[in-house]
Amino acid sequence: MAILVLGGAGYIGSHTVYELIDAGRDVVVADNLLTGFRAAVHPKARFYQLDIRDRGALDVLFQAEHIDGVIHFAASSQVGESMSDPLKYYDNNLHGTMVLLQAMVAHGVDKIVFSSTAATYGEPERVPILETDKTVPTNCYGQTKLSMEQMMGWVSQAHGLKYVALRYFNAAGAHPSGAIGEAHDPETHLIPIILQVPGGQREKVSMFGDDYPTRDGTCVRDYIHVTDLAQAHILALDYLLAGGENNVFNLGNGVGFTVKEVVDVARKVTGHSIPAQVSPRRAGDPAQLVASSEKAKTVLGWKPKYADLETIVSSAWKWHQSHPHGFEEA
Ligand code: UFG
């Protein structure tokens, strides 16, 4: 009776594994370690190094383990890269999920919680965004995640699979213990990039565009602590295990911060001046993404514990100070 976490060596996956193990669950992790780190996998989880596109490896795993439910994080997730190399996203995200669902159907595993994204909405018509709002992705990453949701819908109709798609807004922060945190190579996300300045790895931050229709001209995002995201996965899995129907939930704090405001919070947390300059807009960035997460609160009973941006940035700072090279040895 185990939970299979695919992509459990990655940023959000590894935090979810920590929460599952803390909750006393039996956890199996599978990851191809292309972007994840073996050191991020909780020592109490059973680890399989495999790629979800490898049907034979999935068959071995499903035969060896008794899996009750799957949490699926195994995907490529860089918006910019998805625009320059869309076929990588179709292969890893859509083809990978297709092979996974084929294996689940064959082995009678019929519950899956999976990482979707605010990028499924594209440029929103209004904020906060509701799950029922239009989904018109502006990048290939968001398109593949939306197509993954739709694939699960059809497989559900045909084979009775039940799924929950969790549409994250901007995941940030690190495990409160400081044991695991965010590590990407190359790093593209705002908060870790800002923290590289007080960390001595970067001289200044570039703020991409200050002519957006927002209160200070920089983009507005809804930052959500990775541990709060992790908790939502456990609630969603338990919802499915209790007989819940297919569903989609936004996960955010419902409060938007501009890029300039995030830099200011990081200055306060680190005590560093963090020089910042305005540079041109980055392609594909919507001006504002802010979630309504009322549905997750009402249906799943989700209660974010680390909603305050200063707390989120402080936890990230603690991780970056203790692991300046991420999971790699110096
Ligand atoms: N930004 C900067 N300078 C930087 C890096 C980022 O100004 O050096 C800005 C971006 O332009 C954006 C904001 O900071 O306005 C946040 O950027 P991130 O790259 O941290 O995050 P995104 O909002 O682009 O993307 C994240 C996830 C995606 C997901 C999306 C959904 O990385 O996987 O949220 O909202 F699709």
mmCIF file of C-alpha atoms and ligand atoms in Angstrom:
data_model
loop_
_atom_site.group_PDB
_atom_site.id
_atom_site.type_symbol
_atom_site.label_atom_id
_atom_site.label_comp_id
_atom_site.label_asym_id
_atom_site.label_seq_id
_atom_site.Cartn_x
_atom_site.Cartn_y
_atom_site.Cartn_z
ATOM 1 C CA MET A 1 0.000 0.000 0.000
ATOM 2 C CA ALA A 2 2.287 2.750 -1.247
ATOM 3 C CA ILE A 3 2.098 6.123 -2.960
ATOM 4 C CA LEU A 4 4.210 6.479 -6.099
ATOM 5 C CA VAL A 5 5.742 9.926 -6.577
ATOM 6 C CA LEU A 6 7.044 10.426 -10.115
ATOM 7 C CA GLY A 7 9.564 13.249 -10.261
ATOM 8 C CA GLY A 8 10.084 12.937 -6.498
ATOM 9 C CA ALA A 9 13.703 14.148 -6.770
ATOM 10 C CA GLY A 10 12.641 17.526 -8.175
ATOM 11 C CA TYR A 11 11.759 20.720 -6.358
ATOM 12 C CA ILE A 12 8.048 20.328 -5.597
ATOM 13 C CA GLY A 13 8.171 16.517 -5.754
ATOM 14 C CA SER A 14 10.888 16.221 -3.103
ATOM 15 C CA HIS A 15 8.969 18.513 -0.734
ATOM 16 C CA THR A 16 5.821 16.443 -1.252
ATOM 17 C CA VAL A 17 7.738 13.254 -0.428
ATOM 18 C CA TYR A 18 8.939 14.842 2.843
ATOM 19 C CA GLU A 19 5.350 15.731 3.798
ATOM 20 C CA LEU A 20 4.057 12.248 2.875
ATOM 21 C CA ILE A 21 6.746 10.556 4.978
ATOM 22 C CA ASP A 22 6.089 12.931 7.880
ATOM 23 C CA ALA A 23 2.433 11.886 7.625
ATOM 24 C CA GLY A 24 3.488 8.225 7.992
ATOM 25 C CA ARG A 25 2.850 7.184 4.367
ATOM 26 C CA ASP A 26 4.783 4.496 2.514
ATOM 27 C CA VAL A 27 6.427 6.243 -0.451
ATOM 28 C CA VAL A 28 8.042 5.041 -3.668
ATOM 29 C CA VAL A 29 9.914 7.657 -5.704
ATOM 30 C CA ALA A 30 10.744 7.368 -9.401
ATOM 31 C CA ASP A 31 12.857 9.977 -11.170
ATOM 32 C CA ASN A 32 15.212 9.973 -14.171
ATOM 33 C CA LEU A 33 17.509 12.446 -12.337
ATOM 34 C CA LEU A 34 17.864 14.617 -15.446
ATOM 35 C CA THR A 35 16.823 17.699 -13.479
ATOM 36 C CA GLY A 36 16.187 16.161 -10.053
ATOM 37 C CA PHE A 37 18.773 15.244 -7.431
ATOM 38 C CA ARG A 38 19.240 11.895 -5.683
ATOM 39 C CA ALA A 39 20.175 13.821 -2.508
ATOM 40 C CA ALA A 40 16.736 15.497 -2.524
ATOM 41 C CA VAL A 41 14.964 12.151 -2.108
ATOM 42 C CA HIS A 42 13.916 11.429 1.464
ATOM 43 C CA PRO A 43 16.021 8.542 2.854
ATOM 44 C CA LYS A 44 12.856 6.661 3.889
ATOM 45 C CA ALA A 45 11.443 6.555 0.339
ATOM 46 C CA ARG A 46 12.195 3.584 -1.954
ATOM 47 C CA PHE A 47 13.911 4.965 -5.034
ATOM 48 C CA TYR A 48 13.736 3.828 -8.680
ATOM 49 C CA GLN A 49 15.806 5.648 -11.262
ATOM 50 C CA LEU A 50 13.623 5.492 -14.356
ATOM 51 C CA ASP A 51 12.140 7.589 -17.109
ATOM 52 C CA ILE A 52 8.339 7.581 -17.371
ATOM 53 C CA ARG A 53 8.660 7.091 -21.141
ATOM 54 C CA ASP A 54 10.216 3.675 -20.413
ATOM 55 C CA ARG A 55 7.215 1.343 -20.275
ATOM 56 C CA GLY A 56 9.351 -1.679 -19.347
ATOM 57 C CA ALA A 57 10.790 0.105 -16.300
ATOM 58 C CA LEU A 58 7.299 1.204 -15.222
ATOM 59 C CA ASP A 59 6.044 -2.397 -15.560
ATOM 60 C CA VAL A 60 8.853 -3.618 -13.287
ATOM 61 C CA LEU A 61 7.954 -0.985 -10.696
ATOM 62 C CA PHE A 62 4.194 -1.644 -10.780
ATOM 63 C CA GLN A 63 4.841 -5.399 -10.460
ATOM 64 C CA ALA A 64 7.233 -4.961 -7.511
ATOM 65 C CA GLU A 65 5.198 -2.413 -5.522
ATOM 66 C CA HIS A 66 1.568 -2.281 -4.467
ATOM 67 C CA ILE A 67 0.663 1.254 -5.582
ATOM 68 C CA ASP A 68 -2.607 2.842 -4.354
ATOM 69 C CA GLY A 69 -2.155 6.197 -6.008
ATOM 70 C CA VAL A 70 0.259 8.192 -8.134
ATOM 71 C CA ILE A 71 1.444 11.781 -7.734
ATOM 72 C CA HIS A 72 2.939 12.901 -11.027
ATOM 73 C CA PHE A 73 5.554 15.694 -11.143
ATOM 74 C CA ALA A 74 7.767 14.184 -13.854
ATOM 75 C CA ALA A 75 7.774 16.864 -16.546
ATOM 76 C CA SER A 76 9.834 19.619 -18.120
ATOM 77 C CA SER A 77 8.802 22.972 -16.684
ATOM 78 C CA GLN A 78 10.725 25.897 -18.185
ATOM 79 C CA VAL A 79 8.498 28.309 -20.056
ATOM 80 C CA GLY A 80 11.351 29.816 -22.123
ATOM 81 C CA GLU A 81 12.778 26.430 -23.109
ATOM 82 C CA SER A 82 9.324 25.226 -24.145
ATOM 83 C CA MET A 83 9.210 28.022 -26.733
ATOM 84 C CA SER A 84 12.631 27.218 -28.234
ATOM 85 C CA ASP A 85 12.310 23.412 -27.991
ATOM 86 C CA PRO A 86 8.572 22.583 -28.055
ATOM 87 C CA LEU A 87 9.098 18.986 -29.173
ATOM 88 C CA LYS A 88 11.034 18.253 -25.972
ATOM 89 C CA TYR A 89 7.857 19.284 -24.100
ATOM 90 C CA TYR A 90 5.584 17.147 -26.264
ATOM 91 C CA ASP A 91 7.939 14.197 -25.750
ATOM 92 C CA ASN A 92 8.635 14.462 -22.024
ATOM 93 C CA ASN A 93 5.296 15.873 -20.857
ATOM 94 C CA LEU A 94 2.664 14.483 -23.224
ATOM 95 C CA HIS A 95 4.304 11.316 -24.508
ATOM 96 C CA GLY A 96 5.660 10.600 -20.996
ATOM 97 C CA THR A 97 2.206 10.966 -19.473
ATOM 98 C CA MET A 98 0.697 8.789 -22.203
ATOM 99 C CA VAL A 99 3.128 5.937 -21.433
ATOM 100 C CA LEU A 100 2.490 6.384 -17.700
ATOM 101 C CA LEU A 101 -1.292 6.220 -18.142
ATOM 102 C CA GLN A 102 -0.959 3.137 -20.368
ATOM 103 C CA ALA A 103 1.012 1.432 -17.595
ATOM 104 C CA MET A 104 -1.455 2.551 -14.896
ATOM 105 C CA VAL A 105 -4.413 1.199 -16.889
ATOM 106 C CA ALA A 106 -2.573 -2.088 -17.525
ATOM 107 C CA HIS A 107 -1.729 -2.517 -13.825
ATOM 108 C CA GLY A 108 -5.119 -1.402 -12.483
ATOM 109 C CA VAL A 109 -3.793 1.739 -10.745
ATOM 110 C CA ASP A 110 -6.596 4.266 -11.134
ATOM 111 C CA LYS A 111 -5.842 7.387 -9.068
ATOM 112 C CA ILE A 112 -3.511 10.208 -10.032
ATOM 113 C CA VAL A 113 -2.795 13.699 -8.727
ATOM 114 C CA PHE A 114 -0.715 15.772 -11.073
ATOM 115 C CA SER A 115 1.127 19.056 -11.440
ATOM 116 C CA SER A 116 -0.615 21.470 -13.674
ATOM 117 C CA THR A 117 0.059 25.180 -13.843
ATOM 118 C CA ALA A 118 -1.317 28.686 -13.966
ATOM 119 C CA ALA A 119 0.309 28.760 -17.415
ATOM 120 C CA THR A 120 -2.772 26.828 -18.665
ATOM 121 C CA TYR A 121 -4.738 30.113 -18.441
ATOM 122 C CA GLY A 122 -2.432 32.252 -20.572
ATOM 123 C CA GLU A 123 -3.108 35.996 -20.252
ATOM 124 C CA PRO A 124 -6.033 36.094 -17.811
ATOM 125 C CA GLU A 125 -9.121 38.191 -18.525
ATOM 126 C CA ARG A 126 -9.383 39.028 -14.805
ATOM 127 C CA VAL A 127 -7.720 38.272 -11.482
ATOM 128 C CA PRO A 128 -8.099 36.421 -9.206
ATOM 129 C CA ILE A 129 -8.375 33.554 -11.682
ATOM 130 C CA LEU A 130 -11.059 30.892 -11.178
ATOM 131 C CA GLU A 131 -10.746 27.287 -12.358
ATOM 132 C CA THR A 132 -13.684 27.906 -14.707
ATOM 133 C CA ASP A 133 -11.913 30.779 -16.493
ATOM 134 C CA LYS A 134 -10.742 30.388 -20.093
ATOM 135 C CA THR A 135 -7.622 28.325 -20.722
ATOM 136 C CA VAL A 136 -5.669 29.803 -23.630
ATOM 137 C CA PRO A 137 -1.981 29.045 -22.980
ATOM 138 C CA THR A 138 0.555 31.529 -24.335
ATOM 139 C CA ASN A 139 3.471 29.094 -24.171
ATOM 140 C CA CYS A 140 4.112 25.486 -25.122
ATOM 141 C CA TYR A 141 4.737 24.443 -21.509
ATOM 142 C CA GLY A 142 1.228 25.550 -20.483
ATOM 143 C CA GLN A 143 -0.210 23.938 -23.622
ATOM 144 C CA THR A 144 1.322 20.538 -22.810
ATOM 145 C CA LYS A 145 0.027 20.725 -19.217
ATOM 146 C CA LEU A 146 -3.479 21.567 -20.465
ATOM 147 C CA SER A 147 -3.283 18.677 -22.939
ATOM 148 C CA MET A 148 -2.173 16.368 -20.088
ATOM 149 C CA GLU A 149 -5.306 17.385 -18.159
ATOM 150 C CA GLN A 150 -7.436 16.630 -21.217
ATOM 151 C CA MET A 151 -5.699 13.280 -21.789
ATOM 152 C CA MET A 152 -6.619 12.265 -18.253
ATOM 153 C CA GLY A 153 -10.217 13.289 -18.903
ATOM 154 C CA TRP A 154 -10.511 10.952 -21.894
ATOM 155 C CA VAL A 155 -8.709 8.100 -20.119
ATOM 156 C CA SER A 156 -11.076 8.612 -17.202
ATOM 157 C CA GLN A 157 -14.108 8.221 -19.468
ATOM 158 C CA ALA A 158 -12.733 5.105 -21.124
ATOM 159 C CA HIS A 159 -11.063 3.317 -18.203
ATOM 160 C CA GLY A 160 -12.454 4.832 -14.995
ATOM 161 C CA LEU A 161 -9.190 6.546 -13.984
ATOM 162 C CA LYS A 162 -9.742 9.354 -11.439
ATOM 163 C CA TYR A 163 -7.535 12.433 -11.477
ATOM 164 C CA VAL A 164 -6.965 15.753 -9.768
ATOM 165 C CA ALA A 165 -5.043 18.476 -11.613
ATOM 166 C CA LEU A 166 -3.419 21.064 -9.342
ATOM 167 C CA ARG A 167 -2.735 24.345 -11.117
ATOM 168 C CA TYR A 168 0.120 25.969 -9.222
ATOM 169 C CA PHE A 169 0.897 29.627 -9.318
ATOM 170 C CA ASN A 170 4.495 30.585 -8.377
ATOM 171 C CA ALA A 171 6.078 27.928 -6.179
ATOM 172 C CA ALA A 172 8.744 29.346 -3.885
ATOM 173 C CA GLY A 173 10.518 28.813 -0.572
ATOM 174 C CA ALA A 174 12.152 25.757 0.948
ATOM 175 C CA HIS A 175 11.517 23.094 3.569
ATOM 176 C CA PRO A 176 11.389 24.780 7.006
ATOM 177 C CA SER A 177 14.190 22.457 8.230
ATOM 178 C CA GLY A 178 16.530 23.745 5.509
ATOM 179 C CA ALA A 179 17.178 20.127 4.405
ATOM 180 C CA ILE A 180 15.855 20.542 0.857
ATOM 181 C CA GLY A 181 15.080 23.507 -1.350
ATOM 182 C CA GLU A 182 14.976 24.869 -4.871
ATOM 183 C CA ALA A 183 17.871 24.012 -7.194
ATOM 184 C CA HIS A 184 17.692 24.458 -10.957
ATOM 185 C CA ASP A 185 20.498 24.600 -13.473
ATOM 186 C CA PRO A 186 20.298 27.105 -15.011
ATOM 187 C CA GLU A 187 18.166 29.001 -12.490
ATOM 188 C CA THR A 188 15.442 31.119 -14.075
ATOM 189 C CA HIS A 189 13.055 31.761 -11.179
ATOM 190 C CA LEU A 190 12.842 35.174 -9.592
ATOM 191 C CA ILE A 191 13.329 34.456 -5.865
ATOM 192 C CA PRO A 192 16.410 32.184 -6.161
ATOM 193 C CA ILE A 193 17.916 34.619 -8.681
ATOM 194 C CA ILE A 194 17.401 37.552 -6.297
ATOM 195 C CA LEU A 195 18.995 35.561 -3.461
ATOM 196 C CA GLN A 196 22.082 34.861 -5.573
ATOM 197 C CA VAL A 197 23.014 38.546 -5.056
ATOM 198 C CA PRO A 198 23.342 38.453 -1.247
ATOM 199 C CA GLY A 199 24.722 34.922 -1.738
ATOM 200 C CA GLY A 200 27.658 36.422 -3.654
ATOM 201 C CA GLN A 201 26.906 34.584 -6.927
ATOM 202 C CA ARG A 202 25.456 37.491 -8.892
ATOM 203 C CA GLU A 203 26.005 41.247 -8.829
ATOM 204 C CA LYS A 204 22.507 42.467 -9.565
ATOM 205 C CA VAL A 205 18.993 41.451 -10.514
ATOM 206 C CA SER A 206 17.420 42.237 -13.897
ATOM 207 C CA MET A 207 13.731 43.099 -13.621
ATOM 208 C CA PHE A 208 12.101 42.075 -16.889
ATOM 209 C CA GLY A 209 9.959 45.033 -17.969
ATOM 210 C CA ASP A 210 8.526 47.979 -16.030
ATOM 211 C CA ASP A 211 5.845 49.011 -18.527
ATOM 212 C CA TYR A 212 3.174 46.455 -17.645
ATOM 213 C CA PRO A 213 -0.274 47.724 -16.596
ATOM 214 C CA THR A 214 0.402 47.018 -12.889
ATOM 215 C CA ARG A 215 0.860 49.295 -9.841
ATOM 216 C CA ASP A 216 4.601 49.805 -10.405
ATOM 217 C CA GLY A 217 4.903 48.541 -13.986
ATOM 218 C CA THR A 218 6.552 45.190 -13.108
ATOM 219 C CA CYS A 219 4.775 41.808 -13.365
ATOM 220 C CA VAL A 220 2.508 40.622 -10.578
ATOM 221 C CA ARG A 221 2.696 36.997 -9.390
ATOM 222 C CA ASP A 222 1.092 34.951 -6.615
ATOM 223 C CA TYR A 223 3.888 33.230 -4.637
ATOM 224 C CA ILE A 224 2.968 30.056 -2.793
ATOM 225 C CA HIS A 225 5.181 28.148 -0.347
ATOM 226 C CA VAL A 226 6.329 24.779 -1.653
ATOM 227 C CA THR A 227 5.350 23.044 1.611
ATOM 228 C CA ASP A 228 1.807 24.387 1.274
ATOM 229 C CA LEU A 229 1.748 23.036 -2.292
ATOM 230 C CA ALA A 230 3.021 19.698 -0.997
ATOM 231 C CA GLN A 231 0.212 19.509 1.578
ATOM 232 C CA ALA A 232 -2.357 20.129 -1.154
ATOM 233 C CA HIS A 233 -1.124 17.020 -3.004
ATOM 234 C CA ILE A 234 -1.736 14.848 0.045
ATOM 235 C CA LEU A 235 -5.237 16.308 0.488
ATOM 236 C CA ALA A 236 -5.973 15.737 -3.205
ATOM 237 C CA LEU A 237 -4.764 12.159 -3.044
ATOM 238 C CA ASP A 238 -6.871 11.452 0.049
ATOM 239 C CA TYR A 239 -9.847 13.060 -1.707
ATOM 240 C CA LEU A 240 -9.441 10.588 -4.588
ATOM 241 C CA LEU A 241 -8.823 7.636 -2.258
ATOM 242 C CA ALA A 242 -12.095 8.571 -0.470
ATOM 243 C CA GLY A 243 -13.967 8.319 -3.809
ATOM 244 C CA GLY A 244 -13.743 11.945 -4.994
ATOM 245 C CA GLU A 245 -14.527 12.769 -8.620
ATOM 246 C CA ASN A 246 -12.144 14.225 -11.208
ATOM 247 C CA ASN A 247 -11.329 17.796 -10.321
ATOM 248 C CA VAL A 248 -9.094 20.808 -10.984
ATOM 249 C CA PHE A 249 -7.853 23.203 -8.290
ATOM 250 C CA ASN A 250 -5.844 26.425 -8.340
ATOM 251 C CA LEU A 251 -3.163 26.716 -5.671
ATOM 252 C CA GLY A 252 -1.996 30.188 -4.744
ATOM 253 C CA ASN A 253 -2.313 32.676 -1.884
ATOM 254 C CA GLY A 254 -4.668 35.028 -3.716
ATOM 255 C CA VAL A 255 -2.286 37.962 -3.210
ATOM 256 C CA GLY A 256 -0.109 39.325 -5.982
ATOM 257 C CA PHE A 257 3.328 40.917 -5.566
ATOM 258 C CA THR A 258 5.202 42.903 -8.207
ATOM 259 C CA VAL A 259 8.793 42.015 -9.101
ATOM 260 C CA LYS A 260 9.914 45.247 -7.381
ATOM 261 C CA GLU A 261 8.018 44.299 -4.220
ATOM 262 C CA VAL A 262 9.656 40.861 -4.158
ATOM 263 C CA VAL A 263 13.104 42.493 -4.438
ATOM 264 C CA ASP A 264 12.187 44.801 -1.529
ATOM 265 C CA VAL A 265 11.090 41.870 0.654
ATOM 266 C CA ALA A 266 14.376 40.088 -0.136
ATOM 267 C CA ARG A 267 16.316 43.235 0.850
ATOM 268 C CA LYS A 268 14.496 43.246 4.192
ATOM 269 C CA VAL A 269 15.020 39.518 4.810
ATOM 270 C CA THR A 270 18.714 39.450 3.870
ATOM 271 C CA GLY A 271 19.797 42.947 4.969
ATOM 272 C CA HIS A 272 21.555 43.307 1.587
ATOM 273 C CA SER A 273 20.988 46.277 -0.750
ATOM 274 C CA ILE A 274 20.408 43.911 -3.772
ATOM 275 C CA PRO A 275 21.013 46.213 -6.741
ATOM 276 C CA ALA A 276 18.263 45.830 -9.359
ATOM 277 C CA GLN A 277 17.973 47.239 -12.877
ATOM 278 C CA VAL A 278 15.125 47.286 -15.353
ATOM 279 C CA SER A 279 15.737 45.277 -18.514
ATOM 280 C CA PRO A 280 13.484 44.415 -21.492
ATOM 281 C CA ARG A 281 10.352 42.287 -21.075
ATOM 282 C CA ARG A 282 10.746 38.499 -21.233
ATOM 283 C CA ALA A 283 8.693 36.878 -24.024
ATOM 284 C CA GLY A 284 5.508 35.129 -22.951
ATOM 285 C CA ASP A 285 5.147 36.767 -19.498
ATOM 286 C CA PRO A 286 1.534 37.634 -18.593
ATOM 287 C CA ALA A 287 1.250 40.935 -16.676
ATOM 288 C CA GLN A 288 -0.608 39.449 -13.694
ATOM 289 C CA LEU A 289 -1.273 35.941 -12.387
ATOM 290 C CA VAL A 290 -3.185 35.738 -9.120
ATOM 291 C CA ALA A 291 -5.187 32.706 -8.023
ATOM 292 C CA SER A 292 -8.514 32.250 -6.429
ATOM 293 C CA SER A 293 -7.920 29.108 -4.345
ATOM 294 C CA GLU A 294 -11.316 29.136 -2.628
ATOM 295 C CA LYS A 295 -12.236 25.853 -4.292
ATOM 296 C CA ALA A 296 -9.175 24.019 -2.880
ATOM 297 C CA LYS A 297 -9.979 25.464 0.549
ATOM 298 C CA THR A 298 -13.640 24.475 0.417
ATOM 299 C CA VAL A 299 -13.445 21.072 -1.298
ATOM 300 C CA LEU A 300 -10.050 19.815 -0.065
ATOM 301 C CA GLY A 301 -9.874 21.719 3.246
ATOM 302 C CA TRP A 302 -6.523 23.204 2.166
ATOM 303 C CA LYS A 303 -5.072 25.811 4.557
ATOM 304 C CA PRO A 304 -1.768 27.404 3.507
ATOM 305 C CA LYS A 305 0.487 27.789 6.573
ATOM 306 C CA TYR A 306 3.305 29.904 5.125
ATOM 307 C CA ALA A 307 1.310 32.467 3.162
ATOM 308 C CA ASP A 308 3.331 35.538 4.125
ATOM 309 C CA LEU A 309 5.890 36.503 1.426
ATOM 310 C CA GLU A 310 8.534 37.372 4.031
ATOM 311 C CA THR A 311 8.218 33.866 5.505
ATOM 312 C CA ILE A 312 8.490 32.336 2.021
ATOM 313 C CA VAL A 313 11.610 34.345 1.136
ATOM 314 C CA SER A 314 13.161 33.676 4.592
ATOM 315 C CA SER A 315 12.822 29.924 4.133
ATOM 316 C CA ALA A 316 14.424 30.159 0.682
ATOM 317 C CA TRP A 317 17.242 32.300 2.125
ATOM 318 C CA LYS A 318 17.905 29.745 4.875
ATOM 319 C CA TRP A 319 18.273 27.005 2.214
ATOM 320 C CA HIS A 320 20.477 29.064 -0.117
ATOM 321 C CA GLN A 321 22.770 30.117 2.730
ATOM 322 C CA SER A 322 23.286 26.539 3.896
ATOM 323 C CA HIS A 323 23.471 25.104 0.318
ATOM 324 C CA PRO A 324 25.087 27.774 -1.894
ATOM 325 C CA HIS A 325 25.670 25.127 -4.593
ATOM 326 C CA GLY A 326 22.273 23.457 -4.209
ATOM 327 C CA PHE A 327 22.600 19.678 -3.963
ATOM 328 C CA GLU A 328 25.991 19.652 -5.689
ATOM 329 C CA GLU A 329 29.185 19.441 -3.651
ATOM 330 C CA ALA A 330 31.162 22.714 -3.686
HETATM 331 N N1 UFG B 1 11.705 37.847 -13.416
HETATM 332 C C1 UFG B 1 12.552 38.937 -13.457
HETATM 333 N N2 UFG B 1 13.892 38.711 -13.419
HETATM 334 C C2 UFG B 1 14.438 37.472 -13.352
HETATM 335 C C3 UFG B 1 13.554 36.354 -13.311
HETATM 336 C C4 UFG B 1 12.198 36.591 -13.353
HETATM 337 O O1 UFG B 1 12.100 40.093 -13.535
HETATM 338 O O2 UFG B 1 15.674 37.352 -13.344
HETATM 339 C C5 UFG B 1 10.244 38.090 -13.428
HETATM 340 C C6 UFG B 1 9.530 37.388 -14.563
HETATM 341 O O3 UFG B 1 9.565 38.173 -15.727
HETATM 342 C C7 UFG B 1 8.133 37.224 -13.961
HETATM 343 C C8 UFG B 1 8.398 37.058 -12.460
HETATM 344 O O4 UFG B 1 9.704 37.555 -12.242
HETATM 345 O O5 UFG B 1 7.414 38.393 -14.150
HETATM 346 C C9 UFG B 1 8.341 35.610 -12.027
HETATM 347 O O6 UFG B 1 9.165 34.854 -12.893
HETATM 348 P P1 UFG B 1 9.552 33.320 -12.636
HETATM 349 O O7 UFG B 1 10.441 32.909 -13.764
HETATM 350 O O8 UFG B 1 10.043 33.164 -11.247
HETATM 351 O O9 UFG B 1 8.159 32.579 -12.722
HETATM 352 P P2 UFG B 1 7.062 32.577 -13.884
HETATM 353 O O10 UFG B 1 5.913 33.393 -13.382
HETATM 354 O O11 UFG B 1 7.591 32.937 -15.198
HETATM 355 O O12 UFG B 1 6.760 31.025 -14.025
HETATM 356 C C10 UFG B 1 6.361 30.211 -12.950
HETATM 357 C C11 UFG B 1 6.829 28.798 -13.191
HETATM 358 C C12 UFG B 1 6.172 28.231 -14.411
HETATM 359 C C13 UFG B 1 4.696 28.384 -14.315
HETATM 360 C C14 UFG B 1 4.306 29.798 -14.021
HETATM 361 C C15 UFG B 1 2.848 29.883 -13.782
HETATM 362 O O13 UFG B 1 8.217 28.776 -13.367
HETATM 363 O O14 UFG B 1 6.503 26.864 -14.504
HETATM 364 O O15 UFG B 1 4.994 30.250 -12.856
HETATM 365 O O16 UFG B 1 2.512 31.072 -13.205
HETATM 366 F F1 UFG B 1 4.127 28.038 -15.487
#
